[in-house]
Amino acid sequence: MWLRWLWRWLWVWWLRRWMWVWWLRMWVWWLRMWMWRMLLTHWKIKVFRKN
């Protein structure tokens, strides 16, 4: 009986951990994309101003 409970608890913990990792990865990816977009727009503006 207790073994089943332990298994369930481990499963929940593992799932939570995985979800947390996934959320973190998504956040990092989104932030990176946003940063790149900002940099590119800035660079484009500079280039256009130069010409």
Coordinates of C-alpha atoms in Angstrom, one line a residue:
M1 CA 0.0 0.0 0.0
W2 CA 2.6 2.5 1.0
L3 CA 4.7 1.5 -2.0
R4 CA 1.9 2.6 -4.3
W5 CA 1.7 5.9 -2.5
L6 CA 5.5 6.4 -2.7
W7 CA 5.4 5.6 -6.5
R8 CA 2.6 8.2 -7.0
W9 CA 4.5 10.8 -5.0
L10 CA 7.7 10.2 -7.1
W11 CA 5.7 10.4 -10.3
V12 CA 4.2 13.7 -9.2
W13 CA 7.6 15.1 -8.2
W14 CA 9.2 14.0 -11.4
L15 CA 6.4 15.5 -13.5
R16 CA 6.7 18.8 -11.6
R17 CA 10.4 18.9 -12.1
W18 CA 10.0 18.2 -15.8
M19 CA 7.4 20.9 -16.2
W20 CA 9.6 23.4 -14.4
V21 CA 12.5 22.6 -16.7
W22 CA 10.2 22.9 -19.7
W23 CA 8.8 26.3 -18.5
L24 CA 12.3 27.6 -17.9
R25 CA 13.5 26.5 -21.3
M26 CA 10.5 28.2 -23.0
W27 CA 11.1 31.4 -21.0
V28 CA 14.8 31.4 -22.0
W29 CA 13.9 30.8 -25.7
W30 CA 11.3 33.5 -25.7
L31 CA 13.7 36.0 -24.0
R32 CA 16.4 35.1 -26.5
M33 CA 14.0 35.7 -29.5
W34 CA 12.9 39.0 -28.0
M35 CA 16.5 40.1 -27.5
W36 CA 17.4 39.1 -31.0
R37 CA 14.5 41.0 -32.4
M38 CA 15.4 44.1 -30.5
L39 CA 19.0 43.9 -31.6
L40 CA 18.0 43.4 -35.2
T41 CA 15.6 46.3 -35.2
H42 CA 18.3 48.5 -33.6
W43 CA 20.8 47.4 -36.2
K44 CA 18.4 48.0 -39.1
I45 CA 17.8 51.5 -37.8
K46 CA 21.5 52.1 -37.6
V47 CA 22.0 50.8 -41.1
F48 CA 19.2 52.9 -42.5
R49 CA 20.5 56.0 -40.8
K50 CA 24.0 55.4 -42.3
N51 CA 22.7 55.1 -45.9

